[in-house]
CSV table of C-alpha atoms in Angstrom, one decimal:
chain,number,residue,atom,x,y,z
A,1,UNK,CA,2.6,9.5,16.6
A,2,UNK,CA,3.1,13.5,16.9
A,3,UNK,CA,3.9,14.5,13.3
A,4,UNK,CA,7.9,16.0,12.6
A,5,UNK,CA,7.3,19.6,11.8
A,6,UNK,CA,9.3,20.6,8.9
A,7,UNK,CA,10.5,23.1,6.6
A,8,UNK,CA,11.0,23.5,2.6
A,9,UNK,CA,14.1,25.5,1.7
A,10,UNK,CA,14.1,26.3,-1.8
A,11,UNK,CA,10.9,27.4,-3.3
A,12,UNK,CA,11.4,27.0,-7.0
A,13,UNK,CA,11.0,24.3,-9.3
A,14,UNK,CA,12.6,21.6,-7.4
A,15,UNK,CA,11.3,22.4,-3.6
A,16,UNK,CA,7.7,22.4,-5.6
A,17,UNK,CA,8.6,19.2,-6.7
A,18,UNK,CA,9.3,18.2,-3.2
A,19,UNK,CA,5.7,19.9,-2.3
A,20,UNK,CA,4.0,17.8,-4.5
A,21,UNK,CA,5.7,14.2,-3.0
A,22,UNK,CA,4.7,15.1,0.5
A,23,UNK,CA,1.4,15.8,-0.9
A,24,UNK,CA,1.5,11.7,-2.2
A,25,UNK,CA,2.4,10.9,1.0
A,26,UNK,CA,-0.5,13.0,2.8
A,27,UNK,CA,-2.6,11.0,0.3
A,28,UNK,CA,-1.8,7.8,1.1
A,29,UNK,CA,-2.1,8.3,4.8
A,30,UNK,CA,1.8,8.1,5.2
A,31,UNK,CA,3.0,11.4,5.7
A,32,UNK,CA,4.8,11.7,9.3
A,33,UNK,CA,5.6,15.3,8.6
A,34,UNK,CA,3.3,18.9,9.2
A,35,UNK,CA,5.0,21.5,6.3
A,36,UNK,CA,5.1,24.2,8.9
A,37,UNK,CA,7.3,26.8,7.1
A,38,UNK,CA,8.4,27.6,3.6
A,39,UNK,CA,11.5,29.5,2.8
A,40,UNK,CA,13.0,32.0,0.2
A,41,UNK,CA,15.0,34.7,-0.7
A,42,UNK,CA,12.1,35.7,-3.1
A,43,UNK,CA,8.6,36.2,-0.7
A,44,UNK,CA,6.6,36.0,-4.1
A,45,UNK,CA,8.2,32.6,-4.6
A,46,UNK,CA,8.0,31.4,-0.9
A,47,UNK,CA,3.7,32.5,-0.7
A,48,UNK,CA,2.9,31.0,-3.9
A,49,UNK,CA,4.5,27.5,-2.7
A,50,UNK,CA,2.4,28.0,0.8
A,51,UNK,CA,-0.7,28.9,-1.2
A,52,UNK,CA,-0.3,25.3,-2.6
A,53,UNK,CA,0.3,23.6,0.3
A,54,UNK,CA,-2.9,24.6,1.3
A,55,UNK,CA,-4.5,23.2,-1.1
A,56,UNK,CA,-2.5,20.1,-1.6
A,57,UNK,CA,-2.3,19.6,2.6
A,58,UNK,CA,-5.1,21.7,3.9
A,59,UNK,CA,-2.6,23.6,5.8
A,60,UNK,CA,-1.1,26.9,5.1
A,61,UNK,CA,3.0,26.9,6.5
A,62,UNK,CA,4.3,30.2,7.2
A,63,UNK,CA,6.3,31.8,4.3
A,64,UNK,CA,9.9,32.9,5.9
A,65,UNK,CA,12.9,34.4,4.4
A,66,UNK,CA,15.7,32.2,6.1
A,67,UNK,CA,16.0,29.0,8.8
A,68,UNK,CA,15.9,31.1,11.2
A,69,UNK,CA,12.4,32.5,10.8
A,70,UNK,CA,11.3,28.5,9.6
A,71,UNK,CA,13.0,27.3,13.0
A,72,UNK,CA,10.6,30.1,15.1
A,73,UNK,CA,7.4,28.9,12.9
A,74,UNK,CA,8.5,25.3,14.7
A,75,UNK,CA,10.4,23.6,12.4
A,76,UNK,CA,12.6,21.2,13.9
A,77,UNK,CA,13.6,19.3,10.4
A,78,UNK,CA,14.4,21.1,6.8
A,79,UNK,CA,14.2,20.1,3.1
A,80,UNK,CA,17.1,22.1,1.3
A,81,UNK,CA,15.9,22.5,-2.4
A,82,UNK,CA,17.7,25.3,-3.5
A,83,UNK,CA,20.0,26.0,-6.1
A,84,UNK,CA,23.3,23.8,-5.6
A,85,UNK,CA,25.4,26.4,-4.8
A,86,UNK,CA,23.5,26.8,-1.3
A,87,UNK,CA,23.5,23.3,-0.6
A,88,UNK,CA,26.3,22.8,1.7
A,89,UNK,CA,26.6,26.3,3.8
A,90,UNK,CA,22.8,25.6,4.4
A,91,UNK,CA,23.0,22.3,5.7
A,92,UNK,CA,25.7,23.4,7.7
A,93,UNK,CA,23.8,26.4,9.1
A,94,UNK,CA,21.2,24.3,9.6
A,95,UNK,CA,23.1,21.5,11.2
A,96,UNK,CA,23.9,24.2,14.0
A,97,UNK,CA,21.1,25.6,14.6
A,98,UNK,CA,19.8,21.7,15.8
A,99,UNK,CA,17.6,20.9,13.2
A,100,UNK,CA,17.4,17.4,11.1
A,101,UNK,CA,18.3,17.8,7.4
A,102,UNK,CA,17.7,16.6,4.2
A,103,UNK,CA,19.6,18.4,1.4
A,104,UNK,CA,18.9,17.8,-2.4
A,105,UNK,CA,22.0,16.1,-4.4
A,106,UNK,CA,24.8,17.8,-4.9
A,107,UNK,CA,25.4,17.4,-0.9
A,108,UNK,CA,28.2,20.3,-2.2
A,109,UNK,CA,28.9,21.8,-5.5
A,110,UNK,CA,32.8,20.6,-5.4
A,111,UNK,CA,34.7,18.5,-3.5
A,112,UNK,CA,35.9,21.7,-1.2
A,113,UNK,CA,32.5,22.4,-0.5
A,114,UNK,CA,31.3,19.3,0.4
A,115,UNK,CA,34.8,18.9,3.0
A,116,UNK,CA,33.8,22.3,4.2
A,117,UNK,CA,30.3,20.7,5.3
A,118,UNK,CA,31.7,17.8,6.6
A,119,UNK,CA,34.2,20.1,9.2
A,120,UNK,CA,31.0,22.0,10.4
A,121,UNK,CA,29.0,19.5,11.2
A,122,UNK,CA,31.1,16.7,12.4
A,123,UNK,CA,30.5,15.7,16.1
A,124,UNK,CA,27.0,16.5,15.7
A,125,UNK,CA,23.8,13.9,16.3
A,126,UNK,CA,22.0,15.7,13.4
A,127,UNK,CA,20.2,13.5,10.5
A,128,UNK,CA,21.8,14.5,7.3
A,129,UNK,CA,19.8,12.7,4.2
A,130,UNK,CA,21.0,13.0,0.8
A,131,UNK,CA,17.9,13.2,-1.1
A,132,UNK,CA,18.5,10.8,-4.2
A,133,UNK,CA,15.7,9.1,-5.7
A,134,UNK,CA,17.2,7.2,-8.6
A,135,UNK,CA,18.0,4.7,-6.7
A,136,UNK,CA,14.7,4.3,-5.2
A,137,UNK,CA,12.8,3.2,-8.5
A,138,UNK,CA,11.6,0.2,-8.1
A,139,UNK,CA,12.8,-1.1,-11.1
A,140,UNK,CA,16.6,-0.4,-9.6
A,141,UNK,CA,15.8,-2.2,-6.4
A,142,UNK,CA,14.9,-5.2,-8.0
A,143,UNK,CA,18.2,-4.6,-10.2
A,144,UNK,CA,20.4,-4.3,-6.8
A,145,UNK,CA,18.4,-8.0,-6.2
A,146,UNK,CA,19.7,-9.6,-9.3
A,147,UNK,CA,23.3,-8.7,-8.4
A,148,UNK,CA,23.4,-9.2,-5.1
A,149,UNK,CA,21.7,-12.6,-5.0
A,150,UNK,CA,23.9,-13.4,-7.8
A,151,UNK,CA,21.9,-13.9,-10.4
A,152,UNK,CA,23.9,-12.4,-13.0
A,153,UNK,CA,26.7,-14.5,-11.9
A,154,UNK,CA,30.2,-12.4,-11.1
A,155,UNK,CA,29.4,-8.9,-12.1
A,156,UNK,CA,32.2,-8.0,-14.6
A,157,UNK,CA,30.5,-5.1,-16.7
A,158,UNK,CA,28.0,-1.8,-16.2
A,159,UNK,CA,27.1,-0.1,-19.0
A,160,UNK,CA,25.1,3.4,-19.6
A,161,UNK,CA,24.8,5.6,-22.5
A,162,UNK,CA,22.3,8.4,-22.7
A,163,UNK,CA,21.9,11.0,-25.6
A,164,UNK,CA,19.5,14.6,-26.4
A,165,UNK,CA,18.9,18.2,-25.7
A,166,UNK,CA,20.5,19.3,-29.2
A,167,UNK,CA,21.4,23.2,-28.4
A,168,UNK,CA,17.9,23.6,-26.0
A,169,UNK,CA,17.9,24.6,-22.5
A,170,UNK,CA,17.5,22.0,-20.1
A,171,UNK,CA,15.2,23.0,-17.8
A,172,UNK,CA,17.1,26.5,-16.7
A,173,UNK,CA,20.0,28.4,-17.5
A,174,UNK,CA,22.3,27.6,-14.6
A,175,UNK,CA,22.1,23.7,-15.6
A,176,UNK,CA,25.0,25.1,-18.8
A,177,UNK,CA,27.0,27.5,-16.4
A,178,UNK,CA,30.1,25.7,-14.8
A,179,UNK,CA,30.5,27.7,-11.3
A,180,UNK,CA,26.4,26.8,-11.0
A,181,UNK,CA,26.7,23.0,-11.6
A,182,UNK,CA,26.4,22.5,-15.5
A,183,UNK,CA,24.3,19.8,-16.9
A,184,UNK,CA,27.2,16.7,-17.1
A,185,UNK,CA,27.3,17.3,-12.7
A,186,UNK,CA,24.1,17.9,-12.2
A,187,UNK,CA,23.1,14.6,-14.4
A,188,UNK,CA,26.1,12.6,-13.3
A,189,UNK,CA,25.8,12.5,-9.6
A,190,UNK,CA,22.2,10.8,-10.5
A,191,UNK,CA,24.8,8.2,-12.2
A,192,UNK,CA,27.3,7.8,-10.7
A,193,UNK,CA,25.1,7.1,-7.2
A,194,UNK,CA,23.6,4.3,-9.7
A,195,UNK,CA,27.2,3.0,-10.4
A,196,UNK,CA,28.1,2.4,-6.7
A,197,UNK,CA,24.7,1.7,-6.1
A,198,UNK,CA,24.7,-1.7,-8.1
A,199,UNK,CA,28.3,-2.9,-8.2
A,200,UNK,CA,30.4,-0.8,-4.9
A,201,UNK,CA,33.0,1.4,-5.3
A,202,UNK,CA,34.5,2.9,-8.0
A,203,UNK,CA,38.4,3.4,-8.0
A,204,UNK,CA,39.5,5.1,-10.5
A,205,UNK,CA,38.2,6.5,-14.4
A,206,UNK,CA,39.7,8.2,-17.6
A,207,UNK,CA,37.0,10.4,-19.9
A,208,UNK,CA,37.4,12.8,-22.4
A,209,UNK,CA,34.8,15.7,-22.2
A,210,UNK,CA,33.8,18.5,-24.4
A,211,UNK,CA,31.8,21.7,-24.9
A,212,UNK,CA,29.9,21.1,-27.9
A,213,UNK,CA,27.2,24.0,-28.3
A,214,UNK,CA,28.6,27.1,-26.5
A,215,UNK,CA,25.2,29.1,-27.6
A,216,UNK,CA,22.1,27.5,-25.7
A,217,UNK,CA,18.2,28.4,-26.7
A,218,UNK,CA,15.1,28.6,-24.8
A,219,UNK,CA,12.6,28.6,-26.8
A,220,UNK,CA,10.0,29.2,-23.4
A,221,UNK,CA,11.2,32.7,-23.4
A,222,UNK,CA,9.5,33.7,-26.7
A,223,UNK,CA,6.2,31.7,-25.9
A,224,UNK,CA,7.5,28.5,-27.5
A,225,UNK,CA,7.4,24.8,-26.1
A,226,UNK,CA,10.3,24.5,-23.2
A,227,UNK,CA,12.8,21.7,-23.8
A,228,UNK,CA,12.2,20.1,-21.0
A,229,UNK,CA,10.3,21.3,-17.5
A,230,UNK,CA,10.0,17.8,-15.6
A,231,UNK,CA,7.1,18.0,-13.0
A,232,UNK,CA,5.3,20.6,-15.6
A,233,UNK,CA,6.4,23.2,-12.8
A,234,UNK,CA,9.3,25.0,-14.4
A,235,UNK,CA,7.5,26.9,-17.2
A,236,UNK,CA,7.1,30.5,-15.2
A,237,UNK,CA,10.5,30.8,-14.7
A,238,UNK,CA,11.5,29.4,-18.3
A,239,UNK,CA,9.8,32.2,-20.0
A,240,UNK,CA,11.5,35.1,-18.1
A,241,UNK,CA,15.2,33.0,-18.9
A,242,UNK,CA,17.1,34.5,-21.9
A,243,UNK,CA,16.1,33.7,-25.2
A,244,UNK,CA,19.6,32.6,-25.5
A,245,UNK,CA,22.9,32.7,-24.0
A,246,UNK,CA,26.7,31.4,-23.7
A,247,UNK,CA,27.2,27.7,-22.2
A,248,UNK,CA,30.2,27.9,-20.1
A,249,UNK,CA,29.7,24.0,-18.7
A,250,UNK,CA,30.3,20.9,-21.4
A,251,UNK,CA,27.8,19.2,-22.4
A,252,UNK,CA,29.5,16.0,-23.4
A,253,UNK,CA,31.4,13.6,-21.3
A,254,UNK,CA,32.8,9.4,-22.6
A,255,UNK,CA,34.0,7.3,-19.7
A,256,UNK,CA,35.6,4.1,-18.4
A,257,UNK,CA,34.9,3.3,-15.2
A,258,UNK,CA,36.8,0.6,-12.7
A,259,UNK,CA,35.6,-0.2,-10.0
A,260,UNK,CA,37.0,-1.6,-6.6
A,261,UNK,CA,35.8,-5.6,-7.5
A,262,UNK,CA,37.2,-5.7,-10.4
A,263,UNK,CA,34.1,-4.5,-12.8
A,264,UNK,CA,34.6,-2.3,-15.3
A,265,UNK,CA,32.3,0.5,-16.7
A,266,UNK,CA,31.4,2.5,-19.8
A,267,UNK,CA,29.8,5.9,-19.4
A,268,UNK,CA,28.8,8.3,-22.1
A,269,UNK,CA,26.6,11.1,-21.5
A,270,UNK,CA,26.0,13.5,-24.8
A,271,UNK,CA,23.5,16.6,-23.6
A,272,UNK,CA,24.8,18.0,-27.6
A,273,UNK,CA,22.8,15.1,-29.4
A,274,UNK,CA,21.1,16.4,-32.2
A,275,UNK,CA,19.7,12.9,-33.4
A,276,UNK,CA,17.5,10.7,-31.7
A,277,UNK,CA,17.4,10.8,-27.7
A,278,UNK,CA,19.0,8.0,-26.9
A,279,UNK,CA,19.1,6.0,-23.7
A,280,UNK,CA,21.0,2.3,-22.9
A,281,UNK,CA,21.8,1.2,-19.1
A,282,UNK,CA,23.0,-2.3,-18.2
A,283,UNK,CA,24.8,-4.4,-16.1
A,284,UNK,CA,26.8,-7.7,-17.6
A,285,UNK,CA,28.5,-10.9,-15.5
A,286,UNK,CA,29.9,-14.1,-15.6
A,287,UNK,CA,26.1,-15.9,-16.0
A,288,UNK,CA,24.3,-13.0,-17.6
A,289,UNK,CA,23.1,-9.4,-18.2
A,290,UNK,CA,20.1,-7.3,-17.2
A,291,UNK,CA,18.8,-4.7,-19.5
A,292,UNK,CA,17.8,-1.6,-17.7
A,293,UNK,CA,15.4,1.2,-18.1
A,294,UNK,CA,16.0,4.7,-17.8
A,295,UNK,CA,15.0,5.8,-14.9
A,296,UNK,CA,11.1,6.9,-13.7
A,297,UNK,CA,10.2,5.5,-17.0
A,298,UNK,CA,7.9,2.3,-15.3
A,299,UNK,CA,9.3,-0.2,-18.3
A,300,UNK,CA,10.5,-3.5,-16.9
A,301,UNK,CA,13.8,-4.8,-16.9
A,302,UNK,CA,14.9,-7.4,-19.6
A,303,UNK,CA,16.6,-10.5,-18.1
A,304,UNK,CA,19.4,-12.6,-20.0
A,305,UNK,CA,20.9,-15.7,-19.0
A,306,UNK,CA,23.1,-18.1,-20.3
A,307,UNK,CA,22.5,-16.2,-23.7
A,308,UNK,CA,19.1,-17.2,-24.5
A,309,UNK,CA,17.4,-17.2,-21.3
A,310,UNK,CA,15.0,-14.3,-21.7
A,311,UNK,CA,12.9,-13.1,-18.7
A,312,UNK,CA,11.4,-9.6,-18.5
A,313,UNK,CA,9.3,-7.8,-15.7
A,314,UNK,CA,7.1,-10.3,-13.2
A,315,UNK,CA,8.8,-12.9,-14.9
A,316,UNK,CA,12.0,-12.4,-13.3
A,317,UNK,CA,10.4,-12.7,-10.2
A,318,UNK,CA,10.7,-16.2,-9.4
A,319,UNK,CA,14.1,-16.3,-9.7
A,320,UNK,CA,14.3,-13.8,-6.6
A,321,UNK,CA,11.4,-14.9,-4.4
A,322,UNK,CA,13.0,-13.0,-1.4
A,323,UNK,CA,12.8,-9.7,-3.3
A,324,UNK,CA,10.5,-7.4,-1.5
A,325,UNK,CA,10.0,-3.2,-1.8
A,326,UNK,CA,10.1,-1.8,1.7
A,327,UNK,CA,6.1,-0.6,3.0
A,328,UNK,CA,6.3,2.9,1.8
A,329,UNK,CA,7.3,2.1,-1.7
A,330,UNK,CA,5.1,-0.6,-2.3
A,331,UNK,CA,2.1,1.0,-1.1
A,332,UNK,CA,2.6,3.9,-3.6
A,333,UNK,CA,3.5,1.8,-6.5
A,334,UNK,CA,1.1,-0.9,-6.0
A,335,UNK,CA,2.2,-3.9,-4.3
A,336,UNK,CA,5.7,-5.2,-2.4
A,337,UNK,CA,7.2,-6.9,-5.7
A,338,UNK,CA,6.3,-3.9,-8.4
A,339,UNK,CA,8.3,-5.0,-11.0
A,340,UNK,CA,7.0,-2.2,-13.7
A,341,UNK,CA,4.6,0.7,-13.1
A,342,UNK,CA,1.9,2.3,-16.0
A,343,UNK,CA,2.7,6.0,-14.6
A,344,UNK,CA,3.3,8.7,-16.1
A,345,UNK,CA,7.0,10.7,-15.1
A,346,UNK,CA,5.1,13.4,-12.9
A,347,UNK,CA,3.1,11.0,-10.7
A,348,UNK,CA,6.8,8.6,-10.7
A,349,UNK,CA,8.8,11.9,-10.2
A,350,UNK,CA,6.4,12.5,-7.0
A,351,UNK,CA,6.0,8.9,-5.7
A,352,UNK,CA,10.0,9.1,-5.5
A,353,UNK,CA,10.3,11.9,-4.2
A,354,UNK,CA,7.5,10.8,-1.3
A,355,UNK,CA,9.6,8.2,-0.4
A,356,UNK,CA,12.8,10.1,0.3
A,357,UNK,CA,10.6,11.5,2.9
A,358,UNK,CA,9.2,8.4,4.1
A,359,UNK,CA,12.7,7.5,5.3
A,360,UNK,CA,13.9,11.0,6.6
A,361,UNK,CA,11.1,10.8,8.7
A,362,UNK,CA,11.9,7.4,9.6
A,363,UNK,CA,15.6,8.3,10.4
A,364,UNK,CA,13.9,11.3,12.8
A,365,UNK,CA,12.0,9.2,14.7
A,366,UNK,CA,14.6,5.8,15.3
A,367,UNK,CA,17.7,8.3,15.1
A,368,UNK,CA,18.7,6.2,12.5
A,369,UNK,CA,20.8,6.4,9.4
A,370,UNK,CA,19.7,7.0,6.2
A,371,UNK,CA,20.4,4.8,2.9
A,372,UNK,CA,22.0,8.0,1.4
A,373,UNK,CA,23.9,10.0,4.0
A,374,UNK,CA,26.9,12.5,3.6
A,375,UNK,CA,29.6,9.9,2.9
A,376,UNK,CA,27.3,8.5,-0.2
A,377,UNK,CA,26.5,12.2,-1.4
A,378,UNK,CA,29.9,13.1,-1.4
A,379,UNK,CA,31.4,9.8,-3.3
A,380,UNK,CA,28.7,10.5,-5.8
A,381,UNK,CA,29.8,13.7,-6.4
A,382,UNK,CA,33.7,12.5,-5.7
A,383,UNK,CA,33.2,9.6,-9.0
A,384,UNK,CA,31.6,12.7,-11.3
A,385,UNK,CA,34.1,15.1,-10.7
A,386,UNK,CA,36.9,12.4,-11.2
A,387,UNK,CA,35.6,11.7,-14.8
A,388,UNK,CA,35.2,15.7,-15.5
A,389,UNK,CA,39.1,16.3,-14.1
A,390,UNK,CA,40.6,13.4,-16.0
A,391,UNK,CA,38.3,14.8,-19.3
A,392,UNK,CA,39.9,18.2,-18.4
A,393,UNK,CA,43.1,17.0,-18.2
A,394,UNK,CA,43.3,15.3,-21.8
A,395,UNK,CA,41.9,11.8,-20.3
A,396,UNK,CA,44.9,11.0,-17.8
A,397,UNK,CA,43.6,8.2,-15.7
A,398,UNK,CA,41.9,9.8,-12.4
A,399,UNK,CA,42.0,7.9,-8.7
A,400,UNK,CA,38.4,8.8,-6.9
A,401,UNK,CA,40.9,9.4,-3.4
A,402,UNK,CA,42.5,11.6,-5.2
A,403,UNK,CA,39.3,13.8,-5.7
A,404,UNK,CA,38.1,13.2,-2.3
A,405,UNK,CA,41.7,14.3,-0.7
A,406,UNK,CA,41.7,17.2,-3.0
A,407,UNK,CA,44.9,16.6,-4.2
A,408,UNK,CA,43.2,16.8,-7.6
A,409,UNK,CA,40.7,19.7,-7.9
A,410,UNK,CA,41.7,21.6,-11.2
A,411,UNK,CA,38.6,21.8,-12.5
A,412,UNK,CA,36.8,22.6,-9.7
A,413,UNK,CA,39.1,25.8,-9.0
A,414,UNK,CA,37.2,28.5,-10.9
A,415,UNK,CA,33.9,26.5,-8.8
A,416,UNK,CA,35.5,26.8,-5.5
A,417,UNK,CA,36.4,30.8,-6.1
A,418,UNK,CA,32.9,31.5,-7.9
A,419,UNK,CA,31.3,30.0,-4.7
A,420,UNK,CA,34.2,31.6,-1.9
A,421,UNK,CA,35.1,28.1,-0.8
A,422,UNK,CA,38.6,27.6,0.3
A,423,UNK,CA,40.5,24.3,-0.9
């Protein structure tokens, strides 16, 4: 078959990121794409990601400026890895200009912006992919098999409490600005894709939120260890980041969640914690509870049943002999019923990451939908900023339609006029 030439949008750390998991793919024989064009505002940026595709493809794609230029070097499908202020006027653009798109969660940066996205492109036979990998762990699938097969019983309970990052960085300034997506969005819409993911939709929350440390420090941009740089590809642009600046997003956000079936949830994410990092994720029903992982970490799931039933990793396994990871995923992790993985975060981070391309390229070819489309994107982002209004609001209880009507959109005011988007 004729490979899908395609474009990276976004050459910073996330689009090399993306570089890296078409690269696994290329590896394993699976790659149905040819990188023909890489794009940036910055040229420096957009020739230093094409020198490494050369090496990591043995193909050099032309460096471009916009998707104009990448649609004249022959791309007929685009990867939108820029900053998530660009997301949805990109896809959009690209949308009309008749190319194929998959677009890097947040599908928008607020609710207007994502409604915006969904006016300019409706009618249209375009593939539009969300690209979220959480839910493409392995570990998560065969989570999503416990449920639905009913193993656990009548789900009645989800669970998730994460902790760390003190008064650091995480990984670049605009993850602590509010109008750029601050840390508890740009984390959440991982989550609360997961919520929906395992137990359907959710229907309404009430959270409390704060701002906790309103001065953040990079310790990259005075030759110290960053805080984080997942992939190991952040560390250029760390070090020319301010030493230290103002927080304008919070940093700490405590949840209930309910969700459509009757489930309730419990979310806490605290990006202020100056103790241990911290990290809890599980799902409770009527017969028993899973214990869960944190995400691209390869540690198996722990089983409970009937409160003293134990089962954790392979041993799970015969109580789901139907469970099976689709061809892609198993050939890259090691066999169709991977039920934990001895990899290290860059190698899981790429093997993800080469996946979400597996399908869009699937999707191409069959004209097919993909797992994570715009109506997924957007209720992920719908869920997040329900709990951040109702936290901004003093914890009044928040309905998700509410959020996706925007008849509730507060918060996301000062958003919508830092980015020009009209509610």
């Amino acid at each position: 078959m004729d490979r899908i030439p395609i474009a990276i949008v976004g050459c910073g750390g996330m689009g090399t990121r993306h570089l890296f998991g078409l690269a696994e793919l290329e590896g394993a024989g699976l790659n149905p794409f040819d990188l023909v064009a890489v794009c940036d505002v910055d040229s420096a940026r957009a020739d230093d990601v094409a020198t490494q595709a050369q090496t990591l493809l043995g193909r050099r794609p032309t460096p471009c400026a916009d998707l104009e230029a990448a649609q004249r070097a022959g791309a007929v499908a685009i990867d939108i890895t820029t900053v998530p202020q660009a997301h949805h006027s990109l896809a959009a653009e690209a949308i009309g200009l008749g190319l194929d798109v998959m677009v890097e969660k947040p599908v928008g940066l607020t609710i207007a912006a994502a409604r915006e996205l969904r006016e300019k492109i409706a009618g249209s036979d375009r593939i539009l992919s969300v690209a979220e990998n959480f839910r493409r762990d392995p570990t998560n699938r065969l989570v999503k098999t416990l449920i639905d097969g009913g193993i656990l019983g009548e789900p009645r309970y989800f669970h998730q409490s994460s902790g760390g990052g003190g008064n650091l960085m995480a990984i670049s300034k605009w993850r602590h600005m509010k109008d750029e997506s601050g840390i508890l969005f740009d984390a959440g819409t991982h989550y609360t894709d997961m919520m929906e993911y395992y137990l359907g939709p959710v229907t309404s929350v009430y959270a409390q939120m704060r701002l906790f440390e309103t001065i953040r420090y990079n310790p990259a941009a005075t030759g110290g260890a960053p805080a984080s740089n997942p992939g190991g590809v952040y560390g250029k642009s760390q070090a020319a980041m301010p030493a230290q600046f103002e927080a304008t997003a919070e940093d700490a956000l405590y949840a209930m969640v309910n969700f459509a079936s009757g489930a309730i949830g419990q979310y806490a994410e605290n990006r202020a914690e100056h103790g241990r990092d911290a990290w809890a994720r599980s799902v409770h029903g009527s017969a028993g509870a899973v214990e869960i992982p944190k995400d691209r970490s390869g540690q198996p799931l722990v089983l409970t049943l009937d409160r003293k039933n134990t089962y954790t990793g392979a041993e799970i396994l015969p109580l789901v002999p139907d469970f099976r990871l689709d061809e892609v995923t198993a050939a890259l992790f090691g066999g169709d019923q991977a039920t934990a993985y001895g990899l290290d975060f860059e190698t899981v981070d790429r093997l993800l990451l080469a996946v979400e391309y597996a399908e869009f390229g699937s999707c191409i070819a069959s004209r097919s939908e993909p797992e994570v489309g715009f109506d997924e994107g957007m209720r992920a982002i719908a869920v997040c900023y329900a709990m951040m209004e109702s936290g901004a609001a003093g914890g009044t209880i928040v309905a998700v339609d509410a959020v996706l009507d925007g008849s509730i959109g507060g918060y996301q005011a000062s958003i919508n006029q830092a980015i020009g988007c009209e509610v």
